[in-house]
Amino acid sequence: MISKLVTVVIPVFNQQKYIARCIRSILNQTLDKSHYDIIVVNDASTDKTKEILELYNDDITLINNNKNLGLPSSLNIAIKKIKTSYFVRVDSDDYVNENFLKFLYIFLEENKNFDAVACDYLLVDENENVIKRKNSLRSPIACGILFRLKNIIEIGLYDENFLINEDVDLRKRFLKKFNIKRLELPLYRYRRHLNNMTNDKTKMKIFNKKINDKYK
């Protein structure tokens, strides 16, 4: 029996426009499909996301939340199902290079003293035109980071109180005990569009304050 190496976690809410592109990019990897799992958590989407996801039933593990629980809760539900030593988050409106999983996996597997690795990413628009390349440590995002699962479990997974900035909180707690190294290859595609959660300035202000209050 071939052992799985990596699990890709995709949380999704109302992304009928982009979710198929995201999944296709993960299925089209140079790492053999027998070596990785894909867990998708549909957080009670109200558009056609669920119907689209069902088209990929043979390739993914699909979890449908009965009600909208929020991003960190959905991520934690997926993480608790992981059976591999490594996992990486990919957001449902993003997509990845075909070497994404293989290169990140090899990097951590060959560097036992490294705890996580983040690849650089390309900022793209709605039509996948490249806006600019970004350094993953200077301009960190929530995704494109391969973690050792045991370390995420040790720090207590995502804090479900952070409906926004859940990644900022996780990174702060993670870096107190562990390291994140940089792979200087732009293997992730971070899509900017009108419905990005970070565009909600009111909510961002609230959760930025929440982060500052927790870590002041």
XYZ file of C-alpha atoms in Angstrom, residues 51-206:
156
model
C -22.821 20.999 -6.744
C -19.432 21.782 -8.276
C -17.601 19.997 -5.468
C -19.701 16.875 -5.983
C -18.237 16.591 -9.484
C -14.893 15.845 -7.793
C -16.180 13.235 -5.326
C -13.733 10.615 -6.620
C -10.736 12.873 -6.029
C -11.472 14.683 -2.779
C -12.754 14.103 0.727
C -15.726 16.449 0.960
C -17.045 17.687 4.295
C -20.278 19.700 4.215
C -20.952 21.823 7.293
C -24.649 21.862 8.199
C -24.381 25.534 9.077
C -21.864 28.297 8.467
C -19.183 27.913 11.139
C -16.560 30.331 9.867
C -13.117 29.865 8.384
C -11.056 28.774 11.440
C -13.654 26.223 12.548
C -13.771 24.756 9.030
C -9.978 24.533 8.949
C -9.889 22.764 12.301
C -12.513 20.256 11.173
C -10.288 19.356 8.227
C -7.062 19.235 10.230
C -8.601 16.750 12.665
C -9.239 14.405 9.704
C -5.642 14.479 8.397
C -3.768 11.170 8.313
C -0.491 12.434 6.835
C 2.546 14.032 8.492
C 2.360 17.209 6.401
C -0.434 19.535 5.402
C -0.852 22.730 3.420
C -3.765 25.126 3.098
C -4.953 26.399 -0.278
C -7.791 28.905 -0.400
C -10.683 28.176 -2.713
C -10.226 31.238 -4.930
C -6.514 30.571 -5.462
C -4.561 27.993 -7.483
C -1.069 26.532 -7.598
C 1.829 25.593 -9.861
C 2.109 21.927 -10.875
C 5.279 21.502 -8.767
C 3.732 23.047 -5.662
C 3.361 19.890 -3.561
C 6.482 18.072 -4.710
C 8.877 20.945 -4.097
C 7.456 21.888 -0.699
C 7.454 18.261 0.414
C 11.046 17.624 -0.690
C 12.190 20.823 1.027
C 10.835 19.776 4.424
C 11.626 16.104 4.052
C 15.289 16.872 3.352
C 15.533 19.500 6.110
C 14.464 17.745 9.303
C 15.350 20.764 11.452
C 12.868 22.971 9.573
C 9.320 23.066 10.906
C 7.462 24.641 7.982
C 8.167 26.071 4.550
C 6.400 28.886 2.691
C 6.834 29.308 -1.048
C 6.763 32.680 -2.774
C 3.603 33.565 -4.665
C 2.310 35.488 -7.632
C -0.398 38.039 -7.011
C -2.911 37.645 -9.856
C -6.132 39.380 -10.844
C -9.532 37.850 -11.545
C -8.395 36.825 -15.043
C -5.124 35.284 -13.803
C -2.952 38.100 -15.107
C 0.149 38.426 -12.949
C 0.272 41.652 -10.932
C 3.537 41.028 -9.108
C 5.694 38.409 -7.413
C 5.717 38.435 -3.613
C 8.220 37.269 -1.017
C 6.381 34.849 1.277
C 8.191 35.970 4.431
C 8.120 39.724 3.798
C 4.461 39.620 2.674
C 3.026 36.532 4.387
C -0.338 35.062 3.481
C -2.366 32.277 5.049
C -1.697 29.723 2.340
C 1.161 28.032 0.523
C 2.827 26.964 3.787
C 3.626 23.294 4.302
C 3.448 22.446 8.006
C 4.420 19.404 9.998
C 1.039 18.364 11.391
C 2.371 17.512 14.861
C 3.510 21.119 15.351
C 0.123 22.578 14.486
C -1.517 20.161 16.903
C 0.978 21.170 19.589
C 0.061 24.862 19.370
C -3.655 24.117 19.455
C -4.771 24.514 15.808
C -6.565 27.679 14.661
C -8.147 29.993 17.214
C -11.831 29.879 16.282
C -12.435 33.347 17.734
C -10.556 34.888 14.804
C -13.007 34.878 11.902
C -10.473 37.123 10.142
C -6.742 37.173 10.891
C -6.871 33.505 11.890
C -3.625 33.055 9.962
C -1.908 35.971 11.698
C -2.778 34.517 15.076
C -1.640 31.020 14.063
C 1.674 32.328 12.733
C 2.387 34.294 15.908
C 1.795 31.248 18.088
C 3.689 28.961 15.708
C 6.783 31.167 15.612
C 7.070 31.184 19.392
C 8.143 27.527 19.208
C 8.917 26.737 15.579
C 10.394 28.178 12.392
C 9.052 28.907 8.916
C 11.595 28.834 6.094
C 11.244 30.342 2.640
C 11.331 28.491 -0.670
C 12.248 31.143 -3.234
C 9.992 29.803 -5.955
C 6.615 31.403 -6.818
C 4.532 28.229 -6.684
C 1.317 29.732 -5.293
C -1.168 31.986 -7.105
C -2.944 34.431 -4.791
C -5.985 35.879 -6.524
C -7.106 39.442 -5.815
C -10.789 40.161 -6.511
C -13.656 42.228 -5.167
C -14.896 39.531 -2.791
C -11.595 38.962 -0.956
C -12.296 38.852 2.766
C -9.520 41.365 3.388
C -11.498 43.967 1.418
C -13.956 44.283 4.308
C -12.249 47.197 6.042
C -14.685 47.284 8.987
C -14.133 43.634 9.885
C -10.399 43.930 9.301
C -10.257 46.837 11.743
C -12.102 44.815 14.388
